[in-house]
Amino acid sequence: MTERWYKNGLIYEVGVRTYADSNGDGSGDLRGLAGRLDYLAALGVTCLWLLPFYPSPWRDDGYDVSDFYGVHSDLGTLGDFVQLVQAADDRGIRVIVDLVLNHTSDEHPWFQAARAGDPAFRDFYVWADRRPADAESGIVFPGVQKTTWTYDRKARRYYFHRFYDFEPDLNIDNPVVRAEMEKIIGFWAELGVSGFRMDAVPFLIEPAGARGLAPGPEFAHLHAFRQQLSWRHGDVILLGEANVEREEIGDYFGVGGLHMLFNFTVNQRLWLALAREDARPLARALAETAGIPASDQWANFLRNHDEIDLGRLADDERADVFAAFGPDPDMQLYERGIRRRLAPMLDGDRARLELAFSLLLTLPGTPVLYYGDEIGMGEDLSLRERESVRTPMQWTADRNGGFSTARQREFAAPIVSKGPFRYAEVNLADQQQDADSLLNWLHRALRARRQCPEIGEGGWETLPTGNASVLALRFRSGERETIAAHNLAATPRRPNLRLSGSAGALVDVFSDRPYEPAGERVELGPHGYRWLQVRA
Ligand code: NOJ
C-alpha cells in the first residue's frame, strides 16, 4: 500500500538540533541523526518528521526561517540532508519536513528587501500605513506577543505578524509569493521527502481581507499545492497543523486537499479523559472527528514540541487538566497550555504511561511519537516557554548523556541533568538492557500494532461498555477485526463488550494467546488495556 503509506506505521517527530551531535560542536546535526537510524528502524519508526533545520536566527526554534533552500550550518549541509533521506529509505523510513509558509524570519532577504522599499518584494508581506484598529486581536502567544501589527522604522509602515514580531507574515494573496511557495515545495520534493508538515495552516489560508478574523473559505491556494504534488510526486503528503473547529475539518481534508491533519480535538479531550478518569470526553472527540474521507488520515499524538493546547476546553475542563497534569503555574503557558513532557505529567507512573501509549496506538489514525518520550524523558522548567520540552536526547548515563562530546555550556540546549528524569537515570542505553523497561514495552506494543493494520486502515465504531471509565473501539477491515479496550480508572473494571458479536476466536494481541472472556466481560486492571484480535 505505498500510495497510502501514511495510513499505518509510526511517525517520529525529531528536533535535529537536540538529537545527536556528530561533530562535537554541541549542536545535534543531520549526520548525528543519520547515525541513529538503525535504532529508529528497530523501534518501528516508518517516517521521520524533521522539525525545521533551515538557516534561521533560531528565535522560534527554527520556525523563523531565513532561507527556505538550505540547512542551518550547525545542523549540516544539503548533502547531509540527501544522505539522510537515502539512508532512511534504505531502512524503509520516509522523511517529512516542516514547511513554514505563513511567515519568514525578519532576517530573510525578502523582508529585508521589502522594508527597504524594493518594489519587487514589498508585496511579499502585509503592510498598513496606520496601525489597524484590531492590532491587538488574534494574538497566538499572549504574554510574549503584544500585537499582530508592528511598526517598522525602515519601511515606515506597520507589518502584520500572526506570531512573534520577528516573523512577518507572507502575503499569500500575491501570486508571486505563491509561485515562490510552489518552488520551495518542488525543491524538497525533488530531494526525496515524502511529505510536508504544514505549519499554521489556518493562518496561511486566511484571505488578506480577513486578517485577524477566522479563516474564510479560501482553500484554493492550499489545493494548488496538493495538485502540484499529485502530478509529480503522487505519494508525497501534506500533514496540516490546524487546530480548528469541527465544522471546518471537512474543508481542510476536502477542498483544501490535505492528506493528514493532527487531531488536536482528540489530543485535548484525551488529556481531559485521563485527568477525570472518564472515557466519555475522548469518545465524544472521536465521534466529532469521525467520517473523514477514506484516503485521508488523522495524525494522533500525546505530546509534541509545543505546549499542550487546551484552548478548546471549557474553563472547568481546563482547570481539571491543569490540576492533574500541570498544577504549578510554571508548568503552564499562556494560561491555556502545559509545557511539560509526557512522563513527568504522568508522574513517571508505568501503568499510566502504558495506558497513554496504548491509547495513542489504538486511536483511529496514525500515531506520532515525540523523540525522547519512548524512554520517558522529562522537561526542564527553568527554560523559557516551550524550550522546556526541547532538551537533548538522553542516550546513555555517560558524560553528556551521549548527546555530544562538547562542553555542556556549548550545547544547543541544556541536557536534563538534575531530578528524577536526569540522563543518569533515564536514558536509552539502560533501557535497552532492561527487558522490563518502558522502551522495551513500547517495542512490544509497536510490534502488536503492526499486527493490527485494521486500526489504521479500517472503519471503526465505539462499543457501548456500560462503564464511564472504559473506552472500547472495534476496528474492521475486510476479514480483519480488532477490539481495543482501555480502562482510564485507577481501579479494575469488567465491562460487558458483547463479544459474541464477533465471528471467530479472540486472541489477546500482546500475549498472542487465546482470550476467554468471562461471559461477555473483559477484565481490565487499574489503568488496564487489552487488544483483542478476532481470528478465524
Ligand atoms: C507552530 C509551531 O509548532 C510552533 O512551534 C511555532 O512557534 C509556530 N507554529 C510559529 O511558526
PDB file of C-alpha atoms in Angstrom, residues 10 12 19 36-45 350 353-354 357-358 361 369 373-375 393 395 428-451 509-510 529 531:
ATOM      1  CA  LEU A  10       4.826   5.272  13.238  1.00  0.00           C
ATOM      2  CA  TYR A  12       8.666  10.040  14.884  1.00  0.00           C
ATOM      3  CA  TYR A  19      19.065  14.691  18.894  1.00  0.00           C
ATOM      4  CA  ARG A  36      20.744   6.701  14.822  1.00  0.00           C
ATOM      5  CA  LEU A  37      18.602   5.355  12.008  1.00  0.00           C
ATOM      6  CA  ASP A  38      19.215   1.731  12.961  1.00  0.00           C
ATOM      7  CA  TYR A  39      17.804   2.433  16.403  1.00  0.00           C
ATOM      8  CA  LEU A  40      14.774   4.143  14.883  1.00  0.00           C
ATOM      9  CA  ALA A  41      14.171   1.363  12.365  1.00  0.00           C
ATOM     10  CA  ALA A  42      14.376  -1.234  15.133  1.00  0.00           C
ATOM     11  CA  LEU A  43      11.853   0.732  17.177  1.00  0.00           C
ATOM     12  CA  GLY A  44       9.424   0.530  14.275  1.00  0.00           C
ATOM     13  CA  VAL A  45       9.607   4.103  13.016  1.00  0.00           C
ATOM     14  CA  ARG A 350       4.389   2.981  34.401  1.00  0.00           C
ATOM     15  CA  LEU A 353       2.343   5.613  30.670  1.00  0.00           C
ATOM     16  CA  GLU A 354       1.399   2.263  29.146  1.00  0.00           C
ATOM     17  CA  PHE A 357       0.769   4.898  24.735  1.00  0.00           C
ATOM     18  CA  SER A 358      -1.716   2.071  24.257  1.00  0.00           C
ATOM     19  CA  LEU A 361      -1.565   3.308  19.201  1.00  0.00           C
ATOM     20  CA  LEU A 369       5.739   9.947  18.796  1.00  0.00           C
ATOM     21  CA  ASP A 373       9.020  10.083  25.044  1.00  0.00           C
ATOM     22  CA  GLU A 374       9.807   6.466  24.178  1.00  0.00           C
ATOM     23  CA  ILE A 375      12.171   6.394  27.152  1.00  0.00           C
ATOM     24  CA  MET A 393      18.045  13.244  23.672  1.00  0.00           C
ATOM     25  CA  TRP A 395      21.278   8.277  25.008  1.00  0.00           C
ATOM     26  CA  LEU A 428      18.222   4.774  26.096  1.00  0.00           C
ATOM     27  CA  ALA A 429      21.218   2.515  26.766  1.00  0.00           C
ATOM     28  CA  ASP A 430      19.986   1.449  30.197  1.00  0.00           C
ATOM     29  CA  GLN A 431      16.500   0.807  28.895  1.00  0.00           C
ATOM     30  CA  GLN A 432      17.763  -1.264  26.012  1.00  0.00           C
ATOM     31  CA  GLN A 433      19.474  -3.585  28.511  1.00  0.00           C
ATOM     32  CA  ASP A 434      16.392  -3.939  30.647  1.00  0.00           C
ATOM     33  CA  ALA A 435      13.715  -6.282  29.312  1.00  0.00           C
ATOM     34  CA  ASP A 436      11.114  -4.624  31.549  1.00  0.00           C
ATOM     35  CA  SER A 437      11.884  -1.033  30.550  1.00  0.00           C
ATOM     36  CA  LEU A 438       9.327   1.363  29.120  1.00  0.00           C
ATOM     37  CA  LEU A 439      11.273   1.317  25.850  1.00  0.00           C
ATOM     38  CA  ASN A 440      11.069  -2.445  25.535  1.00  0.00           C
ATOM     39  CA  TRP A 441       7.403  -2.410  26.444  1.00  0.00           C
ATOM     40  CA  LEU A 442       6.846   0.151  23.687  1.00  0.00           C
ATOM     41  CA  HIS A 443       8.774  -2.080  21.266  1.00  0.00           C
ATOM     42  CA  ARG A 444       6.317  -4.862  22.047  1.00  0.00           C
ATOM     43  CA  ALA A 445       3.337  -2.539  21.754  1.00  0.00           C
ATOM     44  CA  LEU A 446       4.513  -1.282  18.372  1.00  0.00           C
ATOM     45  CA  ARG A 447       5.015  -4.857  17.202  1.00  0.00           C
ATOM     46  CA  ALA A 448       1.473  -5.609  18.314  1.00  0.00           C
ATOM     47  CA  ARG A 449       0.243  -2.555  16.434  1.00  0.00           C
ATOM     48  CA  ARG A 450       1.890  -3.799  13.233  1.00  0.00           C
ATOM     49  CA  GLN A 451      -0.159  -6.981  13.621  1.00  0.00           C
ATOM     50  CA  VAL A 509      -2.596  -9.431  20.825  1.00  0.00           C
ATOM     51  CA  PHE A 510       0.055  -8.637  23.448  1.00  0.00           C
ATOM     52  CA  TYR A 529      -5.792  -2.096  28.425  1.00  0.00           C
ATOM     53  CA  TRP A 531      -6.267  -5.515  22.462  1.00  0.00           C
TER      54      TRP A 531
END
